[in-house]
Coordinates of N, CA and C in Angstrom, one line a residue:
M299 N 33.5 -18.4 24.9 CA 34.5 -17.4 24.6 C 34.3 -16.2 25.5
S300 N 35.3 -15.6 26.1 CA 35.1 -14.4 26.9 C 35.1 -13.2 26.1
A301 N 33.9 -12.7 25.8 CA 33.7 -11.6 24.9 C 34.3 -10.3 25.5
D302 N 34.2 -10.1 26.8 CA 34.8 -8.9 27.4 C 36.3 -8.9 27.3
G303 N 36.9 -10.1 27.5 CA 38.4 -10.2 27.4 C 38.8 -10.0 26.0
A304 N 38.1 -10.5 25.1 CA 38.4 -10.4 23.7 C 38.3 -8.9 23.2
L305 N 37.2 -8.3 23.7 CA 37.0 -6.9 23.4 C 38.1 -6.0 23.9
A306 N 38.5 -6.3 25.1 CA 39.6 -5.5 25.7 C 40.9 -5.6 24.9
R307 N 41.1 -6.8 24.3 CA 42.4 -7.0 23.6 C 42.3 -6.6 22.1
V308 N 41.1 -6.9 21.5 CA 41.0 -6.8 20.0 C 40.4 -5.5 19.5
V309 N 39.4 -5.0 20.3 CA 38.6 -3.9 19.7 C 39.0 -2.6 20.2
R310 N 39.3 -1.7 19.3 CA 39.6 -0.3 19.6 C 39.1 0.5 18.4
S311 N 38.7 1.8 18.7 CA 38.3 2.6 17.6 C 39.6 3.0 16.8
A312 N 39.3 3.5 15.6 CA 40.5 3.8 14.7 C 41.4 4.8 15.4
A313 N 40.9 5.8 16.1 CA 41.7 6.8 16.8 C 42.6 6.1 17.9
E314 N 42.0 5.2 18.6 CA 42.7 4.5 19.7 C 43.8 3.6 19.1
R315 N 43.5 3.0 18.0 CA 44.5 2.1 17.3 C 45.7 2.9 16.9
A316 N 45.4 4.1 16.2 CA 46.5 4.9 15.8 C 47.4 5.4 17.0
A317 N 46.7 5.7 18.1 CA 47.4 6.2 19.2 C 48.3 5.2 19.9
T318 N 47.8 3.9 19.8 CA 48.5 2.9 20.5 C 49.4 2.0 19.6
A319 N 49.4 2.3 18.3 CA 50.1 1.4 17.4 C 51.5 1.2 17.7
E320 N 52.2 2.2 18.3 CA 53.6 2.0 18.6 C 53.8 1.2 19.9
T321 N 52.8 1.1 20.7 CA 53.0 0.3 22.0 C 52.3 -1.0 22.0
E322 N 51.4 -1.3 21.0 CA 50.7 -2.6 21.0 C 51.7 -3.7 20.6
R323 N 51.7 -4.8 21.3 CA 52.7 -5.8 21.2 C 52.0 -7.2 20.8
C324 N 52.8 -8.0 20.1 CA 52.4 -9.4 19.8 C 52.4 -10.1 21.2
E325 N 51.3 -10.9 21.4 CA 51.2 -11.6 22.7 C 52.0 -12.9 22.7
L326 N 52.7 -13.2 21.6 CA 53.6 -14.4 21.7 C 55.0 -14.0 21.8
C327 N 55.5 -13.0 21.0 CA 56.9 -12.6 21.0 C 57.2 -11.2 21.5
A328 N 56.2 -10.4 21.7 CA 56.3 -9.1 22.3 C 56.8 -8.1 21.2
A329 N 56.9 -8.4 20.0 CA 57.2 -7.5 18.9 C 56.1 -6.5 18.7
R330 N 56.4 -5.3 18.3 CA 55.3 -4.3 18.0 C 54.5 -4.8 16.8
V331 N 53.2 -4.5 16.9 CA 52.3 -4.9 15.8 C 51.7 -3.7 15.2
A332 N 51.3 -3.8 14.0 CA 50.7 -2.7 13.2 C 49.2 -2.5 13.8
A333 N 48.6 -1.4 13.4 CA 47.2 -1.1 13.8 C 46.3 -2.2 13.3
E334 N 46.5 -2.7 12.1 CA 45.8 -3.8 11.5 C 46.7 -5.0 11.6
H335 N 46.4 -6.0 12.4 CA 47.3 -7.1 12.6 C 46.5 -8.4 12.8
P336 N 47.1 -9.6 12.6 CA 46.4 -10.8 12.7 C 46.0 -11.1 14.2
H337 N 45.1 -12.1 14.3 CA 44.7 -12.6 15.6 C 44.8 -14.1 15.7
L338 N 45.0 -14.6 16.9 CA 44.9 -16.1 17.1 C 43.8 -16.3 18.1
Y339 N 43.1 -17.4 18.0 CA 42.1 -17.8 19.0 C 42.8 -18.8 19.9
D340 N 42.8 -18.5 21.2 CA 43.5 -19.3 22.2 C 42.4 -20.3 22.7
T341 N 42.5 -21.6 22.3 CA 41.4 -22.5 22.7 C 41.4 -22.8 24.1
G342 N 42.6 -22.7 24.8 CA 42.7 -23.0 26.2 C 42.0 -21.9 27.1
A343 N 42.2 -20.6 26.7 CA 41.6 -19.5 27.4 C 40.3 -19.0 26.8
A344 N 39.9 -19.5 25.6 CA 38.8 -19.1 24.9 C 38.8 -17.6 24.7
E345 N 40.0 -17.1 24.2 CA 40.1 -15.7 24.0 C 40.9 -15.4 22.7
V346 N 40.7 -14.2 22.1 CA 41.4 -13.8 20.9 C 42.7 -13.1 21.4
R347 N 43.8 -13.4 20.7 CA 45.1 -12.8 21.0 C 45.6 -12.0 19.8
C348 N 46.3 -10.9 20.1 CA 46.9 -10.1 19.0 C 48.3 -10.7 18.7
V349 N 48.6 -10.9 17.4 CA 49.9 -11.4 17.1 C 50.5 -10.6 15.9
C350 N 51.8 -10.7 15.8 CA 52.5 -10.0 14.6 C 52.4 -10.9 13.4
G351 N 52.7 -10.4 12.3 CA 52.7 -11.2 11.0 C 53.5 -12.4 11.1
P352 N 54.8 -12.3 11.4 CA 55.7 -13.5 11.5 C 55.2 -14.6 12.4
C353 N 54.6 -14.2 13.6 CA 54.1 -15.3 14.5 C 52.8 -15.9 13.9
S354 N 52.0 -15.1 13.2 CA 50.8 -15.6 12.6 C 51.1 -16.7 11.5
V355 N 52.2 -16.5 10.8 CA 52.6 -17.5 9.8 C 52.8 -18.9 10.4
L356 N 53.3 -19.0 11.6 CA 53.5 -20.2 12.3 C 52.2 -21.0 12.4
F357 N 51.1 -20.4 12.5 CA 49.8 -21.0 12.7 C 48.9 -21.1 11.5
A358 N 49.5 -20.8 10.3 CA 48.7 -20.7 9.1 C 48.1 -22.1 8.7
D359 N 48.9 -23.1 8.9 CA 48.4 -24.5 8.5 C 47.8 -25.3 9.7
G360 N 47.8 -24.7 10.9 CA 47.2 -25.3 12.0 C 48.0 -26.4 12.7
A361 N 49.3 -26.5 12.3 CA 50.1 -27.5 12.9 C 50.8 -27.0 14.1
A362 N 51.2 -25.8 14.2 CA 51.9 -25.2 15.4 C 51.0 -25.2 16.6
G363 N 51.6 -25.2 17.7 CA 50.9 -25.0 19.0 C 50.0 -26.2 19.4
E364 N 50.2 -27.3 18.8 CA 49.4 -28.5 19.1 C 47.9 -28.2 19.2
G365 N 47.4 -27.4 18.4 CA 46.0 -27.1 18.4 C 45.5 -26.0 19.4
R366 N 46.4 -25.5 20.2 CA 46.0 -24.6 21.2 C 45.6 -23.2 20.6
Y367 N 46.3 -22.8 19.6 CA 46.1 -21.6 18.9 C 45.6 -21.8 17.5
R368 N 44.6 -21.1 17.1 CA 44.0 -21.2 15.7 C 44.1 -19.8 15.1
L369 N 44.6 -19.7 13.9 CA 44.7 -18.4 13.3 C 43.3 -17.9 12.9
V370 N 42.9 -16.7 13.2 CA 41.6 -16.2 12.8 C 41.8 -15.8 11.3
P371 N 41.0 -16.3 10.5 CA 41.1 -16.0 9.0 C 40.6 -14.6 8.7
R372 N 40.9 -14.1 7.6 CA 40.5 -12.8 7.1 C 39.2 -12.8 6.2
R373 N 38.8 -14.0 5.9 CA 37.7 -14.1 4.9 C 36.4 -13.4 5.4
R374 N 35.8 -12.7 4.4 CA 34.5 -12.2 4.6 C 33.7 -12.5 3.4
L375 N 32.5 -13.1 3.6 CA 31.7 -13.5 2.5 C 30.2 -13.0 2.8
R376 N 29.7 -12.2 1.9 CA 28.3 -11.8 2.0 C 27.4 -12.9 1.5
L377 N 26.4 -13.3 2.2 CA 25.5 -14.3 1.8 C 24.1 -13.7 1.5
P378 N 23.4 -14.5 0.6 CA 22.0 -14.1 0.5 C 21.3 -14.4 1.8
R379 N 20.0 -14.0 1.9 CA 19.3 -14.1 3.1 C 19.4 -15.5 3.7
V380 N 19.7 -15.6 5.0 CA 19.7 -16.9 5.6 C 18.6 -16.9 6.7
D381 N 17.7 -17.9 6.7 CA 16.6 -18.0 7.6 C 17.1 -18.5 8.9
T382 N 17.5 -17.6 9.8 CA 18.1 -18.0 11.1 C 17.0 -18.2 12.1
A383 N 15.7 -18.0 11.8 CA 14.6 -18.2 12.7 C 14.6 -19.6 13.3
V384 N 15.0 -20.6 12.5 CA 15.0 -22.0 12.9 C 16.0 -22.2 14.1
L385 N 16.9 -21.3 14.3 CA 17.9 -21.4 15.4 C 17.3 -20.9 16.8
G386 N 16.2 -20.2 16.7 CA 15.5 -19.9 18.0 C 16.1 -18.7 18.7
V387 N 16.8 -17.8 18.1 CA 17.4 -16.7 18.7 C 16.6 -15.5 18.5
P388 N 16.0 -14.8 19.5 CA 15.0 -13.8 19.3 C 15.5 -12.4 19.1
V389 N 16.7 -12.2 18.6 CA 17.3 -10.9 18.4 C 17.7 -10.7 16.9
G390 N 17.7 -9.5 16.4 CA 18.0 -9.2 15.0 C 19.5 -8.9 14.7
L391 N 20.3 -8.6 15.8 CA 21.7 -8.4 15.6 C 22.4 -9.4 16.4
V392 N 23.0 -10.4 15.7 CA 23.6 -11.6 16.4 C 24.7 -12.2 15.6
F393 N 25.6 -12.9 16.2 CA 26.5 -13.7 15.5 C 26.5 -15.1 16.0
F394 N 26.7 -16.1 15.1 CA 26.6 -17.5 15.4 C 28.0 -18.1 15.2
V395 N 28.6 -18.8 16.2 CA 29.9 -19.3 16.1 C 29.8 -20.8 16.3
P396 N 30.1 -21.6 15.2 CA 30.2 -23.1 15.4 C 31.5 -23.4 16.1
R397 N 31.5 -24.3 17.0 CA 32.6 -24.7 17.9 C 33.2 -26.0 17.4
S398 N 34.5 -26.2 17.8 CA 35.2 -27.4 17.5 C 34.5 -28.7 18.0
D399 N 33.9 -28.5 19.2 CA 33.2 -29.7 19.8 C 31.8 -30.0 19.2
G400 N 31.4 -29.3 18.2 CA 30.1 -29.5 17.5 C 29.0 -28.6 18.1
S401 N 29.2 -27.9 19.1 CA 28.2 -27.0 19.7 C 28.2 -25.7 18.8
V402 N 27.2 -24.9 19.0 CA 27.1 -23.6 18.3 C 26.6 -22.6 19.4
T403 N 27.3 -21.4 19.4 CA 26.8 -20.4 20.3 C 26.3 -19.2 19.4
A404 N 25.4 -18.5 20.0 CA 24.9 -17.2 19.4 C 25.2 -16.1 20.4
Q405 N 25.7 -15.0 19.9 CA 26.0 -13.9 20.8 C 25.4 -12.6 20.2
G406 N 24.8 -11.9 21.0 CA 24.2 -10.6 20.6 C 24.8 -9.5 21.3
P407 N 25.2 -8.4 20.7 CA 25.8 -7.3 21.4 C 24.8 -6.5 22.2
S408 N 25.2 -6.0 23.3 CA 24.3 -5.2 24.2 C 25.2 -4.2 24.9
P409 N 24.6 -3.2 25.6 CA 25.4 -2.2 26.2 C 26.4 -2.8 27.3
A410 N 26.1 -4.0 27.7 CA 27.0 -4.6 28.7 C 28.0 -5.6 28.1
G411 N 28.0 -5.7 26.8 CA 28.9 -6.7 26.2 C 28.1 -7.7 25.4
A412 N 28.6 -8.8 25.1 CA 27.9 -9.8 24.2 C 27.1 -10.8 25.1
M413 N 25.8 -10.9 24.9 CA 24.9 -11.8 25.5 C 25.1 -13.2 24.8
R414 N 25.1 -14.3 25.5 CA 25.4 -15.6 24.8 C 24.4 -16.6 25.1
W415 N 24.0 -17.4 24.0 CA 23.1 -18.5 24.1 C 23.7 -19.7 23.4
E416 N 23.3 -20.8 23.9 CA 23.6 -22.1 23.2 C 22.6 -22.3 22.1
V417 N 23.0 -22.7 21.0 CA 22.0 -22.9 19.9 C 21.9 -24.4 19.7
D418 N 20.7 -24.9 19.3 CA 20.5 -26.3 19.1 C 21.4 -26.8 17.9
A419 N 22.4 -27.6 18.2 CA 23.3 -28.0 17.2 C 22.7 -28.7 16.0
A420 N 21.6 -29.5 16.3 CA 20.9 -30.2 15.2 C 20.2 -29.2 14.3
A421 N 19.7 -28.1 14.8 CA 19.1 -27.0 14.0 C 20.1 -26.3 13.2
W422 N 21.3 -26.1 13.7 CA 22.4 -25.5 13.0 C 22.8 -26.4 11.8
R423 N 22.9 -27.7 12.0 CA 23.3 -28.7 11.0 C 22.2 -28.7 9.9
E424 N 21.0 -28.6 10.2 CA 19.9 -28.5 9.2 C 20.0 -27.3 8.4
L425 N 20.3 -26.2 9.1 CA 20.5 -24.9 8.3 C 21.7 -25.0 7.4
A426 N 22.8 -25.5 7.9 CA 24.0 -25.6 7.1 C 23.8 -26.5 5.9
A427 N 22.9 -27.5 6.0 CA 22.6 -28.4 4.9 C 22.0 -27.6 3.7
T428 N 21.3 -26.5 4.1 CA 20.6 -25.7 3.0 C 21.5 -24.5 2.6
V429 N 22.5 -24.2 3.4 CA 23.4 -23.1 3.0 C 24.9 -23.7 3.1
P430 N 25.4 -24.2 2.0 CA 26.7 -24.9 2.0 C 27.8 -24.0 2.6
Q431 N 27.8 -22.7 2.5 CA 28.8 -21.9 3.0 C 28.9 -22.0 4.5
L432 N 27.8 -22.2 5.2 CA 27.8 -22.4 6.7 C 28.6 -23.7 7.1
A433 N 28.4 -24.7 6.3 CA 29.0 -26.0 6.6 C 30.5 -25.9 6.4
A434 N 31.0 -24.9 5.6 CA 32.4 -24.8 5.3 C 33.1 -23.8 6.3
M435 N 32.4 -23.2 7.2 CA 33.0 -22.3 8.2 C 34.0 -23.0 9.1
T436 N 35.1 -22.2 9.4 CA 36.1 -22.7 10.3 C 35.6 -22.6 11.7
P437 N 35.5 -23.7 12.5 CA 35.0 -23.6 13.9 C 35.9 -22.7 14.7
D438 N 35.2 -22.0 15.7 CA 35.8 -21.1 16.7 C 36.3 -19.8 16.2
V439 N 36.6 -19.7 14.9 CA 37.3 -18.5 14.4 C 36.5 -17.7 13.3
E440 N 35.4 -18.4 12.8 CA 34.5 -17.7 11.9 C 33.1 -17.7 12.4
A441 N 32.3 -16.7 12.0 CA 31.0 -16.5 12.5 C 30.0 -16.1 11.4
L442 N 28.8 -16.5 11.6 CA 27.7 -16.0 10.8 C 27.2 -14.7 11.5
L443 N 27.4 -13.6 10.9 CA 27.0 -12.3 11.5 C 25.7 -11.8 10.8
V444 N 24.6 -11.6 11.6 CA 23.3 -11.3 11.0 C 22.8 -9.9 11.6
N445 N 22.2 -9.1 10.7 CA 21.6 -7.9 11.2 C 20.3 -7.7 10.4
T446 N 19.2 -7.9 11.1 CA 17.8 -7.7 10.6 C 17.1 -6.5 11.3
V447 N 17.9 -5.7 12.0 CA 17.3 -4.6 12.8 C 17.0 -3.5 11.8
R448 N 15.8 -2.8 12.1 CA 15.4 -1.6 11.3 C 15.3 -1.9 9.8
G449 N 14.8 -3.1 9.4 CA 14.6 -3.4 8.0 C 15.8 -3.8 7.2
L450 N 16.9 -4.0 7.9 CA 18.1 -4.4 7.2 C 18.0 -6.0 7.0
D451 N 18.8 -6.5 6.1 CA 18.8 -7.9 5.9 C 20.2 -8.3 5.5
E452 N 21.2 -8.2 6.5 CA 22.6 -8.4 6.2 C 23.0 -9.8 6.8
H453 N 23.7 -10.6 6.0 CA 24.1 -11.9 6.4 C 25.5 -12.1 5.9
W454 N 26.5 -12.3 6.8 CA 27.9 -12.4 6.4 C 28.6 -13.5 7.2
I455 N 29.5 -14.2 6.5 CA 30.5 -15.0 7.2 C 31.7 -14.1 7.4
V456 N 32.1 -13.9 8.7 CA 33.2 -13.0 9.0 C 34.2 -13.7 10.0
P457 N 35.4 -13.1 10.2 CA 36.2 -13.5 11.3 C 35.6 -13.1 12.6
V458 N 35.9 -13.9 13.7 CA 35.2 -13.5 14.9 C 35.7 -12.1 15.4
D459 N 36.9 -11.7 15.1 CA 37.3 -10.4 15.5 C 36.4 -9.2 15.0
D460 N 35.8 -9.4 13.8 CA 34.8 -8.5 13.3 C 33.6 -8.4 14.2
C461 N 33.2 -9.5 14.7 CA 32.1 -9.6 15.6 C 32.3 -8.8 16.9
Y462 N 33.6 -8.9 17.4 CA 33.9 -8.2 18.6 C 34.0 -6.7 18.3
R463 N 34.5 -6.3 17.1 CA 34.5 -4.9 16.8 C 33.0 -4.3 16.7
M464 N 32.1 -5.1 16.2 CA 30.7 -4.7 16.1 C 30.1 -4.6 17.5
T465 N 30.5 -5.5 18.4 CA 30.0 -5.5 19.8 C 30.5 -4.2 20.5
A466 N 31.7 -3.9 20.2 CA 32.3 -2.6 20.8 C 31.6 -1.4 20.3
V467 N 31.2 -1.4 19.0 CA 30.4 -0.3 18.5 C 29.1 -0.1 19.2
V468 N 28.4 -1.2 19.5 CA 27.2 -1.1 20.2 C 27.4 -0.6 21.7
R469 N 28.5 -1.1 22.3 CA 28.7 -0.7 23.7 C 29.1 0.8 23.7
R470 N 29.9 1.2 22.8 CA 30.3 2.6 22.8 C 29.2 3.6 22.5
E471 N 28.3 3.2 21.6 CA 27.2 4.2 21.1 C 25.9 4.1 21.8
W472 N 25.7 3.0 22.6 CA 24.4 2.8 23.3 C 24.1 3.9 24.3
R473 N 22.9 4.4 24.3 CA 22.4 5.4 25.2 C 21.0 5.1 25.7
G474 N 20.8 5.2 27.0 CA 19.5 4.9 27.6 C 19.1 3.5 27.5
L475 N 17.7 3.2 27.6 CA 17.2 1.9 27.6 C 17.1 1.3 26.2
S476 N 16.8 2.1 25.2 CA 16.6 1.6 23.9 C 17.8 1.7 22.9
G477 N 18.8 2.3 23.4 CA 20.0 2.5 22.6 C 20.2 3.9 22.1
G478 N 19.1 4.6 21.9 CA 19.2 6.0 21.4 C 19.4 6.0 19.9
G479 N 19.5 7.2 19.3 CA 19.6 7.3 17.9 C 20.9 7.0 17.3
R480 N 22.0 7.1 18.1 CA 23.3 6.9 17.5 C 23.7 5.5 17.3
V481 N 23.2 4.6 18.1 CA 23.7 3.2 18.1 C 23.4 2.6 16.7
W482 N 22.1 2.7 16.3 CA 21.7 2.0 15.1 C 22.4 2.6 13.8
S483 N 22.6 3.9 13.8 CA 23.3 4.5 12.7 C 24.7 4.0 12.7
A484 N 25.4 3.8 13.8 CA 26.7 3.3 13.9 C 26.8 1.9 13.4
V485 N 25.8 1.1 13.8 CA 25.7 -0.3 13.4 C 25.6 -0.4 11.8
E486 N 24.7 0.5 11.3 CA 24.5 0.5 9.8 C 25.8 0.9 9.1
R487 N 26.6 1.8 9.7 CA 27.9 2.2 9.1 C 28.8 1.0 9.2
F488 N 28.8 0.3 10.3 CA 29.7 -0.8 10.4 C 29.4 -1.8 9.3
F489 N 28.2 -2.2 9.1 CA 27.8 -3.1 8.0 C 28.1 -2.5 6.6
G490 N 27.9 -1.2 6.5 CA 28.2 -0.6 5.2 C 29.7 -0.6 4.9
D491 N 30.5 -0.7 5.9 CA 32.0 -0.7 5.7 C 32.5 -2.1 5.5
L492 N 31.7 -3.1 5.7 CA 32.2 -4.5 5.5 C 32.4 -4.7 4.0
T493 N 33.5 -5.3 3.7 CA 33.8 -5.7 2.2 C 34.2 -7.1 2.1
E494 N 33.8 -7.7 1.1 CA 34.2 -9.1 0.9 C 35.7 -9.3 0.6
R495 N 36.2 -10.3 1.2 CA 37.6 -10.6 0.9 C 37.8 -12.1 1.2
S496 N 38.8 -12.6 0.5 CA 39.1 -14.1 0.6 C 40.3 -14.3 1.5

């Protein structure tokens, strides 16, 4: 997935969203979209696309578009602690995305965008066997979002667009080599604002 392309399309601060709400358009029909709007995952381009409500309904059951577009769900589910150490990713702020082809990627936000690793698919399957919610994730469009930085222990299943918003927070707030004082407070606020929804 092209994180920078998705960030450019999906992620804006609340002020930027309000300022551009009148001009932001559905990428399928060109209708204006609200500040909070649905997204589609474009499997051909590996990018997230903004869509209006009526266009999103076309993809709700997965039949439209011959599989090229997948509706990004709105579900957020807070999980108890998940031992992701078995996945071999050495960072505390990361999201894991299972893919339609059976592979799994891990992406960690950085001042330059999302860093990406391939995760051992067998290790992911073993972990999902112990955490049934992981096995039920929708490939390509849902992620396991983890934050164990600075003593936090946050584990969520979220839509991938939430992950891009979090990556944008890190890019916007990062200062110097270590991130500075602002970035981690902003990340904590981001996680504090997450709410469960079905």
